[in-house]
Coordinates of C-alpha atoms in Angstrom, one line a residue:
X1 CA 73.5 -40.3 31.8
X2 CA 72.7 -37.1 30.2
X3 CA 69.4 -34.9 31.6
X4 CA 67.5 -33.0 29.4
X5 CA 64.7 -30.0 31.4
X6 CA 61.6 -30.3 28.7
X7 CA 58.0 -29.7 27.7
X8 CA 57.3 -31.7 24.8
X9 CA 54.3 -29.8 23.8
X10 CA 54.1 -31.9 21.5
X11 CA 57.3 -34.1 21.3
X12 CA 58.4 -32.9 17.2
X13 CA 60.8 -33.6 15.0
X14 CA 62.7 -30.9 16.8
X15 CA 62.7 -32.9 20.3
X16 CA 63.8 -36.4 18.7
X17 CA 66.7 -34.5 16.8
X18 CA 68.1 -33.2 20.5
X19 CA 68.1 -36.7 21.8
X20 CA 69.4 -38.5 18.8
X21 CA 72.1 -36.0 18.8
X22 CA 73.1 -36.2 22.6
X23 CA 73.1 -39.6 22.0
X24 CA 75.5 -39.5 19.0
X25 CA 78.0 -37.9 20.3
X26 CA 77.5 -39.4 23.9
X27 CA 76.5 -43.0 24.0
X28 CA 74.8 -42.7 27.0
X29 CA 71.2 -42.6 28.4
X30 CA 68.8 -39.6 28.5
X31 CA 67.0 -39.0 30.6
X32 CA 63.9 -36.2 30.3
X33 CA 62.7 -34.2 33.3
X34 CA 59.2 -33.0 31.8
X35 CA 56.3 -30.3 32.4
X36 CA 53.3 -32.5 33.4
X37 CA 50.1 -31.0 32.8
X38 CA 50.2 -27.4 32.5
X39 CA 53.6 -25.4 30.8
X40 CA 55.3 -22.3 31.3
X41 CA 53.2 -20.6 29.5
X42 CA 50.9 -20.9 32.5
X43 CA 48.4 -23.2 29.7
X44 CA 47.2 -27.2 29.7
X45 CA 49.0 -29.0 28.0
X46 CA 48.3 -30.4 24.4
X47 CA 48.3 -33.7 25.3
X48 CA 48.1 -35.9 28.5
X49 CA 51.8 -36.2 30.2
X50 CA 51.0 -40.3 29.9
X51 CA 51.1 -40.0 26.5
X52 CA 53.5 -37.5 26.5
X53 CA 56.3 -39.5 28.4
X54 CA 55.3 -42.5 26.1
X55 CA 55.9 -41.1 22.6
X56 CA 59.6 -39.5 24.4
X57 CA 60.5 -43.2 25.2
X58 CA 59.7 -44.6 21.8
X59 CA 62.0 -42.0 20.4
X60 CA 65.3 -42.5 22.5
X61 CA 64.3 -41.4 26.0
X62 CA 65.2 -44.2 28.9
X63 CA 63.5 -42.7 32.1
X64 CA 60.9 -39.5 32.1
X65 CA 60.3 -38.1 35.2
X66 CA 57.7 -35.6 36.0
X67 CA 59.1 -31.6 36.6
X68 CA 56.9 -30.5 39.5
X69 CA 53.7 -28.4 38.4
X70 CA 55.2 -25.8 41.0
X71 CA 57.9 -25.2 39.1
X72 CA 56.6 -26.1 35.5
X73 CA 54.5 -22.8 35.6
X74 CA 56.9 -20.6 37.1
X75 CA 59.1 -18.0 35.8
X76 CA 62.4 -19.3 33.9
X77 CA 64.9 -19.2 36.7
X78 CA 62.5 -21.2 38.8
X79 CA 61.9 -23.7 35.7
X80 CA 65.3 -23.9 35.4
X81 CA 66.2 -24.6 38.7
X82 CA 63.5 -27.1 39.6
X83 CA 64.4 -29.4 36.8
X84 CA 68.7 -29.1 37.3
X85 CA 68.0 -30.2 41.0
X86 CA 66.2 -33.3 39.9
X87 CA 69.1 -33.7 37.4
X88 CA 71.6 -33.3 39.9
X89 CA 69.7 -35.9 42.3
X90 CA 70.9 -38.6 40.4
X91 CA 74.5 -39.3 40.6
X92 CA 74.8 -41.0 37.2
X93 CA 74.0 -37.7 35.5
X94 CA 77.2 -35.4 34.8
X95 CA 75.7 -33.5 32.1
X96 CA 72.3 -31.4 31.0
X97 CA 71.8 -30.7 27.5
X98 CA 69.4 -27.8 25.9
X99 CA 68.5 -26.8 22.6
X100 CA 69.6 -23.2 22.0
X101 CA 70.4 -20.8 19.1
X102 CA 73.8 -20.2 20.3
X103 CA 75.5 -22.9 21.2
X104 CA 79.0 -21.1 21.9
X105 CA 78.9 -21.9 25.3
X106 CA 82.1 -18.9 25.8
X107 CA 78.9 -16.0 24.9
X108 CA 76.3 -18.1 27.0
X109 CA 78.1 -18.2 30.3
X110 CA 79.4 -14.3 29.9
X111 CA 75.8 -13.6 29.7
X112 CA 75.0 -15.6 33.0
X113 CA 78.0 -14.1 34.6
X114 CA 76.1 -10.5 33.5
X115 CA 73.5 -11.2 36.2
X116 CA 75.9 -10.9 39.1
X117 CA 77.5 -7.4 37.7
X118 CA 76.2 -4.8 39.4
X119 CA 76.5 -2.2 36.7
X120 CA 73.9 -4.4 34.5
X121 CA 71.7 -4.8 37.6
X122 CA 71.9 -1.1 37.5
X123 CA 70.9 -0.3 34.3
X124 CA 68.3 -3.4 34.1
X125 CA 66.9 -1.2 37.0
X126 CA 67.0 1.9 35.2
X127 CA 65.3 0.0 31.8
X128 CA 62.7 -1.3 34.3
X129 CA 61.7 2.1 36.0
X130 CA 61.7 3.7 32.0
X131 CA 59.1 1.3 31.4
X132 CA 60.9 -1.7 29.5
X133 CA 60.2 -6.0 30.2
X134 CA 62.6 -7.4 32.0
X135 CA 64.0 -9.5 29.1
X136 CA 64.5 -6.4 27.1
X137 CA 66.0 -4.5 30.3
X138 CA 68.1 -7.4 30.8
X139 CA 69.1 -7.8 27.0
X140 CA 70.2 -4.2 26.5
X141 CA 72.0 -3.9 29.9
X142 CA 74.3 -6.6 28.9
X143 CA 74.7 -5.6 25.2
X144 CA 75.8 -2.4 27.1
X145 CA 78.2 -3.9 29.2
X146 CA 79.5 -7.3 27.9
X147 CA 79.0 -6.0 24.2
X148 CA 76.6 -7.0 21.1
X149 CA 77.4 -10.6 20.5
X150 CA 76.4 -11.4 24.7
X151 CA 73.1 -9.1 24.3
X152 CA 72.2 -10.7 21.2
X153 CA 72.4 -14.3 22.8
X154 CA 69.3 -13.0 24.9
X155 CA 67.2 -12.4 21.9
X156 CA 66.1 -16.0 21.6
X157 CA 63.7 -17.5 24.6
X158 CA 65.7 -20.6 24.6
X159 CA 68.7 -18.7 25.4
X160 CA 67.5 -17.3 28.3
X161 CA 66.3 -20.2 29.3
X162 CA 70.1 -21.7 28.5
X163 CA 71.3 -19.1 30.6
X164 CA 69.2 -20.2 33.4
X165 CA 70.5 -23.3 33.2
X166 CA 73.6 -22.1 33.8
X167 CA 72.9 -20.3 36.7
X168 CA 71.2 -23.7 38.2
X169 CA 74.4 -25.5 37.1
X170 CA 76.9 -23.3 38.7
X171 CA 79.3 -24.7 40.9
X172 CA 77.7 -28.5 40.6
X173 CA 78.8 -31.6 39.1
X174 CA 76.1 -31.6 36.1
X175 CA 77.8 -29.9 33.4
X176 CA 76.0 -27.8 30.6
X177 CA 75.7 -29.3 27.3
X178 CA 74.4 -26.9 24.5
X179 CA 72.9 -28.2 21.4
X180 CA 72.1 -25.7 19.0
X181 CA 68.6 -25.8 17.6
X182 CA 67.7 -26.8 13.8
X183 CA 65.0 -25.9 11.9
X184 CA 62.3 -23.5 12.8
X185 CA 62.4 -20.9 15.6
X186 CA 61.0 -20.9 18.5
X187 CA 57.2 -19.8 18.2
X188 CA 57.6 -19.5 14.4
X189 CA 54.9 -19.9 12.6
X190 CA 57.3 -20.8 9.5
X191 CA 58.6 -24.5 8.8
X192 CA 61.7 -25.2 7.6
X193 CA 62.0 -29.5 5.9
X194 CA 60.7 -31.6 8.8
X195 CA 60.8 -29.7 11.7
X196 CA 58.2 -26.5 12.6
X197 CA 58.0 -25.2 16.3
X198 CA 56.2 -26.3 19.0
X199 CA 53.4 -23.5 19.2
X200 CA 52.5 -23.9 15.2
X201 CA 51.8 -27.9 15.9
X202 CA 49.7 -27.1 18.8
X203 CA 47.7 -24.6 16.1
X204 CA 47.8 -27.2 13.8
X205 CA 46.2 -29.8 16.0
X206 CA 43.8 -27.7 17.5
X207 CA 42.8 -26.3 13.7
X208 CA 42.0 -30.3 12.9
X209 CA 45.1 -29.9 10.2
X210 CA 47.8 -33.0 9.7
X211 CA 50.6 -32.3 11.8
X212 CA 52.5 -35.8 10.7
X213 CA 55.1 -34.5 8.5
X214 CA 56.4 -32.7 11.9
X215 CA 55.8 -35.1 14.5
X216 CA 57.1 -39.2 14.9
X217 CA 53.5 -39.6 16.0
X218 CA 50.5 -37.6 16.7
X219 CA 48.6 -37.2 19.6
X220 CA 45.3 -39.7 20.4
X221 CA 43.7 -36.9 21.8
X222 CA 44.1 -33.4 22.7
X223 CA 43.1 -30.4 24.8
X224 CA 41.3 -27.4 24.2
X225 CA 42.5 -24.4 26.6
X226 CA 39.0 -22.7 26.1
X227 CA 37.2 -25.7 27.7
X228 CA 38.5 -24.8 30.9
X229 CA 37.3 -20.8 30.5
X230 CA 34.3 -21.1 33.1
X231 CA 35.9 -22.9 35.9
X232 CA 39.0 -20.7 35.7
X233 CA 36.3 -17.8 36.0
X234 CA 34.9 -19.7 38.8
X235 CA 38.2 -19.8 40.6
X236 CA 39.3 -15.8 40.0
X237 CA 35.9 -14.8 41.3
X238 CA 36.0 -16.6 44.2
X239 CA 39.7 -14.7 45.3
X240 CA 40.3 -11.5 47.4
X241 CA 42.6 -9.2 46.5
X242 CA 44.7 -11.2 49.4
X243 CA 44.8 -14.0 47.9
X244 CA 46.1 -12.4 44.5
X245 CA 48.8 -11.2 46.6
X246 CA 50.4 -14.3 47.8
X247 CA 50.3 -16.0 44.3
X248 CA 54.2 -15.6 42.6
X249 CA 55.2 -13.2 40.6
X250 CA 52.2 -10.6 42.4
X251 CA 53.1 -7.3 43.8
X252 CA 53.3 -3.7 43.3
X253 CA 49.5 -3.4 43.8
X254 CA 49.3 -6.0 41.0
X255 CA 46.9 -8.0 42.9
X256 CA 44.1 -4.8 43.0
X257 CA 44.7 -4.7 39.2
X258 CA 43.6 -8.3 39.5
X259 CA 40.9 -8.3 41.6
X260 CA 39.4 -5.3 39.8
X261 CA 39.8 -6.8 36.0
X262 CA 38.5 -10.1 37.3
X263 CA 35.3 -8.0 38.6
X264 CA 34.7 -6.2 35.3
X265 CA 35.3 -9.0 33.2
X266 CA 33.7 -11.7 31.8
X267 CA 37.0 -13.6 30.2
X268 CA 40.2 -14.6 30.8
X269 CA 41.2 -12.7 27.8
X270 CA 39.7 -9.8 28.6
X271 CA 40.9 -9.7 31.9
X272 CA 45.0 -10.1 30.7
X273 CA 44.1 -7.5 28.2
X274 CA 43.0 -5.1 30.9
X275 CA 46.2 -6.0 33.7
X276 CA 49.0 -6.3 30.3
X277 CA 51.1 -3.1 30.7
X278 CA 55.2 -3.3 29.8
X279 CA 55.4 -4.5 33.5
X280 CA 53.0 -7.2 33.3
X281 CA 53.6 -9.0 29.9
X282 CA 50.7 -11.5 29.0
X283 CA 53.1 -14.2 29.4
X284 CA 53.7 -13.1 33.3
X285 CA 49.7 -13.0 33.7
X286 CA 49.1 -16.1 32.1
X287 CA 51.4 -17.9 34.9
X288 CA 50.2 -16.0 37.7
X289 CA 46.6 -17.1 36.8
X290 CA 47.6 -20.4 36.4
X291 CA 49.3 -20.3 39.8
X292 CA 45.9 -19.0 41.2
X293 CA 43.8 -21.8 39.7
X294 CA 46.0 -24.5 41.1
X295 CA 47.0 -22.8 44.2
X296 CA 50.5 -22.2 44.1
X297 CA 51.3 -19.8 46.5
X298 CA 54.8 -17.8 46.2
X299 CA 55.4 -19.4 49.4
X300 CA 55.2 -22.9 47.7
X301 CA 57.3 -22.0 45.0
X302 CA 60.1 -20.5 46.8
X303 CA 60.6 -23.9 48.6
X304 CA 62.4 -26.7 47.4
X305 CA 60.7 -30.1 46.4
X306 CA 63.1 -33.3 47.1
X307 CA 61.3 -36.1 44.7
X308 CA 61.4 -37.5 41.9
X309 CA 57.9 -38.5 39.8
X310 CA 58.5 -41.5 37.5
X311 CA 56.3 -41.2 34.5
X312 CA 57.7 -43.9 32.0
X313 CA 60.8 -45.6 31.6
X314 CA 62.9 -48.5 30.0
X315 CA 64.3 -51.4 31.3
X316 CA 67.7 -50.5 31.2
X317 CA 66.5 -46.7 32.1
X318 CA 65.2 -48.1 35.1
X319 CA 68.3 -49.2 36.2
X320 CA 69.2 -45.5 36.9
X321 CA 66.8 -44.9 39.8
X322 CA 68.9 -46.7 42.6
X323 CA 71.3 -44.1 42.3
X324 CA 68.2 -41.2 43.0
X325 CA 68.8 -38.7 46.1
X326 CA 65.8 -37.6 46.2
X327 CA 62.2 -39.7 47.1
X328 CA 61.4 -42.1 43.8
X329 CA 57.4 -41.9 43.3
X330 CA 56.1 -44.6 41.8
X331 CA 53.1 -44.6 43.7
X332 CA 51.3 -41.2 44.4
X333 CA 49.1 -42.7 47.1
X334 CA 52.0 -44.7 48.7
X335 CA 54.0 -41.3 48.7
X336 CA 51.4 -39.2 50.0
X337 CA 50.8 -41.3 53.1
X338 CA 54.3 -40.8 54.6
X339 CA 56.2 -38.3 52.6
X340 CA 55.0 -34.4 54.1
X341 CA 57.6 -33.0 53.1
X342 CA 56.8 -33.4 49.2
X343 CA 53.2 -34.1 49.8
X344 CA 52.2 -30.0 48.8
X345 CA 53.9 -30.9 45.7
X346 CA 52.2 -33.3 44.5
X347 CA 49.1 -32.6 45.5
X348 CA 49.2 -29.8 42.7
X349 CA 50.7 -32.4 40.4
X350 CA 47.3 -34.3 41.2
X351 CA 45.7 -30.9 40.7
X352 CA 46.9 -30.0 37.3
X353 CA 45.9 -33.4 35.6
X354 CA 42.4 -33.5 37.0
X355 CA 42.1 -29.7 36.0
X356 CA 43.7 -30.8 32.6
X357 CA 40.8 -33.2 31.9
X358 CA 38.2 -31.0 31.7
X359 CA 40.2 -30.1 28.9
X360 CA 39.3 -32.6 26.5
X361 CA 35.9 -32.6 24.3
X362 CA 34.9 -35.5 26.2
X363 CA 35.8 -35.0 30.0
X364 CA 38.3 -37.6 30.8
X365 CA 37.8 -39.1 34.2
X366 CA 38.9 -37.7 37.5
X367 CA 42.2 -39.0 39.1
X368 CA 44.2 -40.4 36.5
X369 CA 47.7 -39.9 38.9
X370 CA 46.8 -42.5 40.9
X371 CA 45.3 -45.3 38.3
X372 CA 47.9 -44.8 35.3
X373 CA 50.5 -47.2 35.6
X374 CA 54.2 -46.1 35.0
X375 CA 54.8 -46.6 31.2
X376 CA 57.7 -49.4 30.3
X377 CA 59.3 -50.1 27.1
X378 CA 61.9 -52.4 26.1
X379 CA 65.0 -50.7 25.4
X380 CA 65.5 -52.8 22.1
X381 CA 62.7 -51.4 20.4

């Protein structure tokens, strides 16, 4: 069985090409450990995760299984390494497959290996105290040390994200599989034939245009990030500076810039506009007050969950989850009535899909992780 970490916001062209591919050259079952409600980029979303899982099994997933809100919102060595150790729960997996730019898999792990090099931990230092990102820190310091073709790997978000894969993987069982990307680039706003990135769909179907030449189907029904504006508000004004503090991703006095923008403020925009400095990059803030809405505490995402969500799956995909490590939940109810150890977990799994329907332009009812049913196809179809 081969894993594959995702968002699918929305499943594209892009997405079905990655697992008809792995599935060409493998023969063997996928199966997709997905963001649920809310993404890395600390936002709702497009579509419900139901619907989600369902349109990644009618296109050649077996088994989606839900990658822990915790971790689907955090930073990409915490993405990373929340969906390999569901991948490496299941001992039928042996490989995890990514779409990347650079699929030479030689310059990829050389720029993994950079992390552990002192001399680029020095000069990612030095970048940081000058005032760069991290990624551009990071990026130069290993162009400097490990030459051009390494730093120019780390140009591309997905290979940084590859990278972190590779980290997770390190030293386990689950090998890395790189699949190199076609079509548009990430975030484009380009298309090239029939495949265009995931951020100019979710423009597309928010503008009302036709997204079908792009997608194998298009969502029923989708969210609206601006919906949620006033209860995010809500939830920012109600914090102390304190409670900034023990979100992830928080400190250096970031939580008084917090607490003060949220005072002066009367959106979220605003407010990221008045924190954003080279330090704090909108993207970082966008996860941090994500964290804050659906308290995620640094504390929480340090730890490690142990289960394994089943959103949809096939017949034959089912077959896979006798050989799970970790807790199967089929049932959030069932699970929460025994399982404390996971039980902080899912509760902001819970969280983030009531939250996400308030997204909607008709407010979808409350509790939806406990009264949708796992989704099932037929593997022949």
């Amino acid at each position: 069985m081969i894993a594959v970490i995702c968002e699918f916001n929305p499943f594209h062209n892009g997405h079905k090409y990655i697992i008809e591919r792995v599935k060409a050259l493998t023969g063997e079952a996928v199966l997709a450990i997905m963001s649920g409600s809310f993404t890395q980029r600390g936002e709702v979303a497009v579509c419900s995760k139901f619907e989600r899982a369902e349109t990644a099994l009618e296109n050649g997933a077996d088994l989606v299984a839900e990658l822990p809100t915790v971790y689907a919102v955090a930073r990409a060595d915490r993405f990373a390494g929340g969906g390999v150790r569901i991948a490496q729960a299941f001992s039928d997996v042996h490989a995890l497959a990514f779409g990347c730019e650079t699929d030479d898999l030689t310059v990829l792990q050389a720029a993994a290996d950079a992390l552990k090099s002192p001399e680029v931990n020095a000069l990612v230092a030095a970048g940081m105290k000058s005032g760069e990102v991290y990624p551009r820190a990071f990026q130069n310091a290993v162009e400097a040390v490990c030459g051009k073709e390494v730093g120019a790997a780390l140009a591309s978000p997905n290979n940084i994200l590859a990278v972190e894969y590779l980290r997770a993987l390190s030293g386990g069982k689950v090998k890395p599989m790189p699949v190199r990307r076609v079509g548009a680039a990430h975030d484009s706003a380009e298309y090239s034939g029939g495949f265009a990135s995931a951020s100019m769909l979710r423009g597309m179907l928010r503008a009302g245009k036709s997204p079908e030449a792009f997608m194998p189907s298009v969502p029923r029904e989708i969210t609206r990030p601006e919906l949620l504006e006033r209860a995010v508000l809500m939830k920012l004004r109600s914090m102390t500076a304190a409670d900034f503090a023990v979100l992830p991703e928080v400190g250096e006095g970031l939580e008084n810039r917090l607490f003060d923008a949220v005072r002066k403020n009367n959106s979220v925009g605003e407010i990221i506009d008045a924190v954003k400095t080279k330090r704090y990059t909108r993207a970082r803030l966008r996860r941090v007050i994500a964290c804050a809405v659906l308290d995620i505490t640094e504390e929480l995402q340090a730890r490690r969950a142990s289960y394994c969500r089943v959103l949809g799956m096939t017949d034959s995909g089912a077959g896979y989850l006798k050989n799970c490590g970790f807790r199967v939940v089929t049932s959030v109810a069932k699970t929460l009535g025994f399982d404390t150890e996971n039980a902080d977990f899912l509760r902001r799994d819970i969280l983030a899909t009531d939250l996400a329907a308030l997204a909607y332009e008709r407010v979808r009812p409350c509790a939806q992780d406990y009264l949708t049913k796992i989704i099932s196809k037929n593997s022949a179809k």
